[in-house]
Tab-separated table of N, CA and C in Angstrom:
chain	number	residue	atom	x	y	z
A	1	UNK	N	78.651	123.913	146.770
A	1	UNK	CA	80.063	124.113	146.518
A	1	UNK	C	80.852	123.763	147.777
A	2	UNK	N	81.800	123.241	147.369
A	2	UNK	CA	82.928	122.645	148.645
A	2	UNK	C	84.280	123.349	148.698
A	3	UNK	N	84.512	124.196	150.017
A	3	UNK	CA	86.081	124.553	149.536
A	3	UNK	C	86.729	123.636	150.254
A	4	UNK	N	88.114	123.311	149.839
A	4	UNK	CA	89.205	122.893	150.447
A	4	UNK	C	90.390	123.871	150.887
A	5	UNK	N	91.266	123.730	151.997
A	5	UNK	CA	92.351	123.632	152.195
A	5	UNK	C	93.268	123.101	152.970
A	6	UNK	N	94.386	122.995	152.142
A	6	UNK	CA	95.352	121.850	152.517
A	6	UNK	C	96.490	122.684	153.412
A	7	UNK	N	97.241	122.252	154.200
A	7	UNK	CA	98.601	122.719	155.313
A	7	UNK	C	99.451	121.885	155.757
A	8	UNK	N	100.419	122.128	155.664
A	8	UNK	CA	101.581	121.180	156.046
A	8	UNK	C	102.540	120.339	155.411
A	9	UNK	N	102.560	121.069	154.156
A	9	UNK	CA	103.537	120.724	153.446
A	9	UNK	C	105.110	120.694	153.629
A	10	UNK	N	106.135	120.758	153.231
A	10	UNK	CA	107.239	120.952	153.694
A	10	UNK	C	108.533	120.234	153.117
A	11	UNK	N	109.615	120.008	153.535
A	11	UNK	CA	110.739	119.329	153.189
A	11	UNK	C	110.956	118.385	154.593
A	12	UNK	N	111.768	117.321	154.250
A	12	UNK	CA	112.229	116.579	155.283
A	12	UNK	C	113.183	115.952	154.425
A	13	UNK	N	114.072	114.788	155.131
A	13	UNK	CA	114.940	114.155	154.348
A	13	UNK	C	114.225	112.551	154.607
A	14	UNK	N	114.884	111.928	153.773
A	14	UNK	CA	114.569	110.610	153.834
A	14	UNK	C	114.076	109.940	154.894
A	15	UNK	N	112.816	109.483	155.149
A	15	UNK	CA	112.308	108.571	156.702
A	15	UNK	C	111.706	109.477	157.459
A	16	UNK	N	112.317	110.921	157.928
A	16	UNK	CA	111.429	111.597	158.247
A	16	UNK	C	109.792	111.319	157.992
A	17	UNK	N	109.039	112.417	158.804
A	17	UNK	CA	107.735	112.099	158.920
A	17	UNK	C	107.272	113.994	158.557
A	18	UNK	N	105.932	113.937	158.227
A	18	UNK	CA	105.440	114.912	158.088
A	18	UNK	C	103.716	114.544	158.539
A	19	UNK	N	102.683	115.813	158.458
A	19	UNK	CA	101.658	115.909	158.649
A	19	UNK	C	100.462	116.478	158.188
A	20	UNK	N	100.163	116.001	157.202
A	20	UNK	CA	98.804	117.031	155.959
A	20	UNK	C	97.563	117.463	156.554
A	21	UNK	N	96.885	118.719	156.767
A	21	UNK	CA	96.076	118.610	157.342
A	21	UNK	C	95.010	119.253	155.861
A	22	UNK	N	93.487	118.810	156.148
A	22	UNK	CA	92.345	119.908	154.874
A	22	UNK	C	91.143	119.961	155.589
A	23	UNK	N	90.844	121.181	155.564
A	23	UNK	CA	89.796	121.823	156.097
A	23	UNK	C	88.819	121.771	154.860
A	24	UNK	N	87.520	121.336	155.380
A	24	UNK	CA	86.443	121.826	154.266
A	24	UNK	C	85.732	122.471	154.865
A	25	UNK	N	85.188	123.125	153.588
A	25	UNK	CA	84.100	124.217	154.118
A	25	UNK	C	82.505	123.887	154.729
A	26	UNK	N	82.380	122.749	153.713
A	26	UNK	CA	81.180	121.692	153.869
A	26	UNK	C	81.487	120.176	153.185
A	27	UNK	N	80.515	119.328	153.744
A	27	UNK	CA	80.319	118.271	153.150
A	27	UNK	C	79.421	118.088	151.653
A	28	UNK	N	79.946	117.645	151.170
A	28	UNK	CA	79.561	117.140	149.560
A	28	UNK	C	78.050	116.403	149.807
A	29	UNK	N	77.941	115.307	150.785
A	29	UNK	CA	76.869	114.881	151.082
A	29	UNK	C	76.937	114.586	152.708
A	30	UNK	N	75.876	114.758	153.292
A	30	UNK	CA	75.871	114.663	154.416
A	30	UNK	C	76.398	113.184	154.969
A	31	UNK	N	76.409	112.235	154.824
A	31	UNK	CA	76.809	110.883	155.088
A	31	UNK	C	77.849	110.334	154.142
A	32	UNK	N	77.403	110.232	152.347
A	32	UNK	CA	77.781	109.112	151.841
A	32	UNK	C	78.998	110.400	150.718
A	33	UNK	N	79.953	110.227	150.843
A	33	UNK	CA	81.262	111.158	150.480
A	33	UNK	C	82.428	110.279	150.838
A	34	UNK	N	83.038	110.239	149.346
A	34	UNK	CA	84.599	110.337	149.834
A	34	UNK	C	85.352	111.548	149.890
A	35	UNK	N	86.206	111.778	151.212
A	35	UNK	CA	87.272	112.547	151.375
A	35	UNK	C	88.558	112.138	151.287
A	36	UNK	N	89.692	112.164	150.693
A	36	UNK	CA	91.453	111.581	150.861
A	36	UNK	C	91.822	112.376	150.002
A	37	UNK	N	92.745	112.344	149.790
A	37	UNK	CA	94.752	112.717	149.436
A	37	UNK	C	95.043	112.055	148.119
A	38	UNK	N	95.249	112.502	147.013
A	38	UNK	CA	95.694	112.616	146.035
A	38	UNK	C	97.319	113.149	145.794
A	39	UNK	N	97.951	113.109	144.941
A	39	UNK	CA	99.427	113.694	144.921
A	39	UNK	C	99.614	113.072	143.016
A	40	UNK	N	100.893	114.652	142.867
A	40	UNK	CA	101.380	114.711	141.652
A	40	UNK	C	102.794	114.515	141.425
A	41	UNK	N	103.292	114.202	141.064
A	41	UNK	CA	105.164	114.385	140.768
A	41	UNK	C	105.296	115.081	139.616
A	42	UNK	N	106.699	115.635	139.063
A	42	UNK	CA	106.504	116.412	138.150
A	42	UNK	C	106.820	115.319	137.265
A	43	UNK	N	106.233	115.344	136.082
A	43	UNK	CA	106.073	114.414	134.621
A	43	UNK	C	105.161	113.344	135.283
A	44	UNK	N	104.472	113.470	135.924
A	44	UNK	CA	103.379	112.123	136.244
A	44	UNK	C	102.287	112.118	136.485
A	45	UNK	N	101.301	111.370	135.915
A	45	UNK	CA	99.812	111.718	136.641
A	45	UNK	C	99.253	111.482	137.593
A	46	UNK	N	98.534	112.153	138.082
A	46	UNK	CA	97.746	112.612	139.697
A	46	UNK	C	97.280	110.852	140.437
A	47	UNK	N	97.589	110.700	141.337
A	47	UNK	CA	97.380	109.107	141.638
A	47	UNK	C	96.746	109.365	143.121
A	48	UNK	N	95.908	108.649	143.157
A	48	UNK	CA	94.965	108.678	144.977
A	48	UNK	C	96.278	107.979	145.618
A	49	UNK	N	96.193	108.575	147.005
A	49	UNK	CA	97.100	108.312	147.994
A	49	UNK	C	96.726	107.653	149.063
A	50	UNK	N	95.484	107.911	149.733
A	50	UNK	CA	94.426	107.762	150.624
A	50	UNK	C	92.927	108.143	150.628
A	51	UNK	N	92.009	107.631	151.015
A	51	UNK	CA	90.417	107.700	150.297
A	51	UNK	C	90.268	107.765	151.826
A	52	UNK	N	89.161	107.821	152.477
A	52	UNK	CA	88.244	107.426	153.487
A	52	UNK	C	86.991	107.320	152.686
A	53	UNK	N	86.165	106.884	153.549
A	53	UNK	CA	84.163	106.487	152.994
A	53	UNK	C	83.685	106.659	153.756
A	54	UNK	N	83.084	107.730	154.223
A	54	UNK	CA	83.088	108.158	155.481
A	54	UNK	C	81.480	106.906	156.216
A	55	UNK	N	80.253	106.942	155.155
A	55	UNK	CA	79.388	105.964	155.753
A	55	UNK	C	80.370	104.497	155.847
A	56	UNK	N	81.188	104.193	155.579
A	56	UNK	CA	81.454	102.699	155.069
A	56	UNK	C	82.995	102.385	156.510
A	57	UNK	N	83.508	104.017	156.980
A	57	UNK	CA	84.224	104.269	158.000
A	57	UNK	C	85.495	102.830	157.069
A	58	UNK	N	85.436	103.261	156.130
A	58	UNK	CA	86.908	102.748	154.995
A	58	UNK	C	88.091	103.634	154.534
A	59	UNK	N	88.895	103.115	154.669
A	59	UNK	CA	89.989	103.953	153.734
A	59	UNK	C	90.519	103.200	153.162
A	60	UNK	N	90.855	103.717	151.666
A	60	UNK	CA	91.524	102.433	150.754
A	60	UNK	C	93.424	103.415	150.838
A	61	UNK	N	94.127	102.335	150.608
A	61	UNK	CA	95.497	102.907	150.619
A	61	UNK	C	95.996	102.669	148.538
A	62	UNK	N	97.166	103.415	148.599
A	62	UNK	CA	97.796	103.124	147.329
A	62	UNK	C	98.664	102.082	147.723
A	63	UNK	N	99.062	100.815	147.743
A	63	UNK	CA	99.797	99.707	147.937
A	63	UNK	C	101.252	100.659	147.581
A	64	UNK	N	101.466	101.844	147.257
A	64	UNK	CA	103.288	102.097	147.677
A	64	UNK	C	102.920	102.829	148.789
A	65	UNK	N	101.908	103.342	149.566
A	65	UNK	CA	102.228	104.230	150.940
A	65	UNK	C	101.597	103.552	152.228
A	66	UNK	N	101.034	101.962	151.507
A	66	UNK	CA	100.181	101.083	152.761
A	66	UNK	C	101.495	100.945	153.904
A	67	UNK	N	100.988	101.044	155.238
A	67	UNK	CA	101.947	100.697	156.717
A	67	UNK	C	102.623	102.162	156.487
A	68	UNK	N	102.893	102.842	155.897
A	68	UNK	CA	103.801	104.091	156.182
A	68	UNK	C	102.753	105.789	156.557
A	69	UNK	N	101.791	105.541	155.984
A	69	UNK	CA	100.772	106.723	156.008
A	69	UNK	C	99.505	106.215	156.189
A	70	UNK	N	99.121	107.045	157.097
A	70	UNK	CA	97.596	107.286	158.020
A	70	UNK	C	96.840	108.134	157.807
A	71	UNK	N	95.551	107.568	156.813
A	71	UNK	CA	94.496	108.893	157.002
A	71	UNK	C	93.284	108.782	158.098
A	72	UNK	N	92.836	110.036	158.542
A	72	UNK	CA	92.060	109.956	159.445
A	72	UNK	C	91.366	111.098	159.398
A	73	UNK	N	89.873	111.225	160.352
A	73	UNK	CA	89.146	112.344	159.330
A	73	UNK	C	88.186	112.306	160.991
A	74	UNK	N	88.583	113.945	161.270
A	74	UNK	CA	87.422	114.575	162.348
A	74	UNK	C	86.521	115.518	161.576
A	75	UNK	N	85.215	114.939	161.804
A	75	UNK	CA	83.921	115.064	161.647
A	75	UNK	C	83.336	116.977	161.999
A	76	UNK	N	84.320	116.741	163.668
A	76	UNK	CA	83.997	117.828	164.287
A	76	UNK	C	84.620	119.146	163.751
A	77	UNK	N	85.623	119.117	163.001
A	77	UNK	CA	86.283	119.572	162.359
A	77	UNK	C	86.150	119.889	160.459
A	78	UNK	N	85.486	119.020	160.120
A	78	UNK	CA	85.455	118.589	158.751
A	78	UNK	C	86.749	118.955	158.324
A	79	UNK	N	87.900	118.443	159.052
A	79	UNK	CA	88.974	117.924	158.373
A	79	UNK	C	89.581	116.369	158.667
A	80	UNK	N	90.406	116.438	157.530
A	80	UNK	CA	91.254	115.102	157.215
A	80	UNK	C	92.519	115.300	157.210
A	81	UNK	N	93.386	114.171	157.886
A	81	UNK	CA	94.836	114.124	157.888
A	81	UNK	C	95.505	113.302	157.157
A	82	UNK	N	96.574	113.662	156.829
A	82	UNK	CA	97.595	112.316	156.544
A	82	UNK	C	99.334	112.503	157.074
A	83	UNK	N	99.146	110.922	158.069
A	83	UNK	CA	100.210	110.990	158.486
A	83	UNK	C	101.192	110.568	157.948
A	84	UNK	N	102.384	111.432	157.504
A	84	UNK	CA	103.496	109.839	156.425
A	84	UNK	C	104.357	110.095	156.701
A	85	UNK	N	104.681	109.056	157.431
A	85	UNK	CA	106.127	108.081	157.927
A	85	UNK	C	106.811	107.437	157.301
A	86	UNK	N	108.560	107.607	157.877
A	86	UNK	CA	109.212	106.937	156.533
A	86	UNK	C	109.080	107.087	155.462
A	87	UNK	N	109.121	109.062	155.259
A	87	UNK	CA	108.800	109.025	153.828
A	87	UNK	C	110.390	109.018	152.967
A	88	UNK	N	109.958	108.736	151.864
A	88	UNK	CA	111.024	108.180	150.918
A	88	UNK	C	111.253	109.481	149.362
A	89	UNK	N	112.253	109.485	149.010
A	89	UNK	CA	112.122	110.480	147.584
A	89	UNK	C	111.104	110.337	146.792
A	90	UNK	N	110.716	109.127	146.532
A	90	UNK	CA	109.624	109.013	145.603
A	90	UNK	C	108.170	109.384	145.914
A	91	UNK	N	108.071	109.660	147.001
A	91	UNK	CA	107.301	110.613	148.010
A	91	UNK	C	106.692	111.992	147.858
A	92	UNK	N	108.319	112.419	146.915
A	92	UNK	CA	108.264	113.986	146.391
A	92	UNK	C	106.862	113.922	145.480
A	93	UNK	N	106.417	115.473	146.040
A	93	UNK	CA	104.997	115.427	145.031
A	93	UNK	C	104.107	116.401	145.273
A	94	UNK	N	102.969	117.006	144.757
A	94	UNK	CA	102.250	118.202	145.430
A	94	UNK	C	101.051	117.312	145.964
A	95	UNK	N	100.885	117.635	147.220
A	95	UNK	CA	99.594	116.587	147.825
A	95	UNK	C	98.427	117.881	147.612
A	96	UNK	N	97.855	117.005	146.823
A	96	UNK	CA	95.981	117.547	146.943
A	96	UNK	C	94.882	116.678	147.982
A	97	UNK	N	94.143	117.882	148.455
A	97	UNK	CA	92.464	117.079	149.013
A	97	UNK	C	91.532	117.061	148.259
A	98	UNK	N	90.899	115.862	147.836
A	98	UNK	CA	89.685	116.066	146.941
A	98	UNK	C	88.846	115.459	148.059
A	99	UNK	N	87.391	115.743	147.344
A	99	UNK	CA	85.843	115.109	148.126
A	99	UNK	C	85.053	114.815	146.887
A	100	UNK	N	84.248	114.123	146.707
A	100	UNK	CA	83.133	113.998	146.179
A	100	UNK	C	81.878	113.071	146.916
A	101	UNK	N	80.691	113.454	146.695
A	101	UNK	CA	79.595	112.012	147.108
A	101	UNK	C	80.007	111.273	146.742
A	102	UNK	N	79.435	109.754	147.781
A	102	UNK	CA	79.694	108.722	146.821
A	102	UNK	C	78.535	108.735	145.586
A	103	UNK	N	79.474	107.338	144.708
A	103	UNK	CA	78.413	107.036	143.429
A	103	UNK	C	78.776	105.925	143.042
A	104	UNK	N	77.592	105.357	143.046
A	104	UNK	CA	77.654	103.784	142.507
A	104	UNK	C	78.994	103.318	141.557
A	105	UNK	N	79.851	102.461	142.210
A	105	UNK	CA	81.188	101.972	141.216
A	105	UNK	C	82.123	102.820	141.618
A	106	UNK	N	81.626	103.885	141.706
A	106	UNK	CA	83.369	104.883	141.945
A	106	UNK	C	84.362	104.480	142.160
A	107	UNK	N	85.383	104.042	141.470
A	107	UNK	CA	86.399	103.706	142.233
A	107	UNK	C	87.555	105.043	143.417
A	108	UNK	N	87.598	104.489	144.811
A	108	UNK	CA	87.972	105.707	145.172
A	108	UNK	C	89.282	106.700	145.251
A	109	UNK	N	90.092	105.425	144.613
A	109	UNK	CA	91.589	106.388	144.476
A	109	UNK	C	91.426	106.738	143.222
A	110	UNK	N	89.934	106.775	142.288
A	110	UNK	CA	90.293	107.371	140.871
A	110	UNK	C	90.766	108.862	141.124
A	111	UNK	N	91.255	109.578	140.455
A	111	UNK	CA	91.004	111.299	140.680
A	111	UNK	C	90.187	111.797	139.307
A	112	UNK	N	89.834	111.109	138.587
A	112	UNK	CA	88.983	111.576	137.431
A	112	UNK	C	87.602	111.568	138.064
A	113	UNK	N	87.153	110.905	139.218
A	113	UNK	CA	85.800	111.165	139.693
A	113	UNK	C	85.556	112.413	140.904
A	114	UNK	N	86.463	113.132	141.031
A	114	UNK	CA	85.983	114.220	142.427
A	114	UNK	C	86.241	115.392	141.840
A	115	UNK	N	84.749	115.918	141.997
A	115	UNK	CA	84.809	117.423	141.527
A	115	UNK	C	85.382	119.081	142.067
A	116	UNK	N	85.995	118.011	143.779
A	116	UNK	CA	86.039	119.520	144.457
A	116	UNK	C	87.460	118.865	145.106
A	117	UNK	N	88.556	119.819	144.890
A	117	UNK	CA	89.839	119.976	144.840
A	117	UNK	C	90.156	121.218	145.845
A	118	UNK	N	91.355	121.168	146.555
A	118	UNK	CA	92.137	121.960	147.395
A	118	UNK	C	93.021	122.191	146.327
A	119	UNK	N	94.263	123.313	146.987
A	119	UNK	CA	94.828	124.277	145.799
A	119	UNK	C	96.226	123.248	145.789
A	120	UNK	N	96.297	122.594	147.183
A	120	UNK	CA	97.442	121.676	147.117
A	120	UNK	C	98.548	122.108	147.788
A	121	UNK	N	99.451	120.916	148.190
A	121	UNK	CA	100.974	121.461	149.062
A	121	UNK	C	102.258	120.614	148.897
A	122	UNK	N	103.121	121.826	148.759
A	122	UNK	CA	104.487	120.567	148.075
A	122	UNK	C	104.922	119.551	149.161
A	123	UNK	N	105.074	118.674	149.084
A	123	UNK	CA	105.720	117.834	149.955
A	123	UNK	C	106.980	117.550	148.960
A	124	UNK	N	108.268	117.749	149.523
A	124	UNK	CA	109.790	116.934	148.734
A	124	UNK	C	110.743	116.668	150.013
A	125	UNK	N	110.875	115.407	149.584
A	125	UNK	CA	111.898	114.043	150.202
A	125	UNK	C	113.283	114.392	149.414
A	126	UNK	N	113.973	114.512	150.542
A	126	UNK	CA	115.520	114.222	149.938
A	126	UNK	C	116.308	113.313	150.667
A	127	UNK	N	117.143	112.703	149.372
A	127	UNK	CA	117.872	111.277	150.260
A	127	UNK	C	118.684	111.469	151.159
């Protein structure tokens, strides 16, 4: 079993920057795991934000938050960040941490493939 938690949610206004941090309790698999950032809006479904791979030392982006947000992931820590800059209204959203092992095909911004979820944190952008 894996816990998550997520910190650093908040308000800012338009462009502002903020800082996500998730603690796990353990690793899913010792090497081959994705860890990243997921997010919801209200009336919309859950969309990957940021992935890492941790053997593959990859992160895939969502092409609306590529150049504006940074994930990055201490080991020593078994946590992961995300930095997002220039964030924008459409931004607004509850950010989740998921993990799962990897598995053959996975795609990694799916969120229908990770079984272990943080409780989540509002992030809202105003213009």
């Amino acid at each position: 079993q894996v816990r998550l938690m997520e910190s650093g949610g908040g308000s800012v206004q338009s462009g502002g920057s903020l800082r996500l941090s998730c603690e796990a309790s353990n690793y899913a698999d010792e090497n081959y795991y994705y860890f990243g950032w997921f997010r919801q809006a209200p009336g919309k479904a859950r969309e990957g934000v940021a992935v890492n791979y941790h053997y593959g030392r990859q992160t895939y982006y969502n092409p609306s938050v590529k150049g504006r947000f940074t994930a990055s992931e201490d080991t020593t820590r078994r946590t992961i960040y995300l930095q997002m800059n220039d964030l924008k209204p459409d931004d607004t959203a509850i950010y989740y941490c998921a993990q799962n092992r990897w598995i053959p095909s996975m795609e990694p911004l799916d969120s229908h493939r990770y079984n272990y979820w943080g409780q989540g944190t509002q992030v809202t952008v105003s213009s």
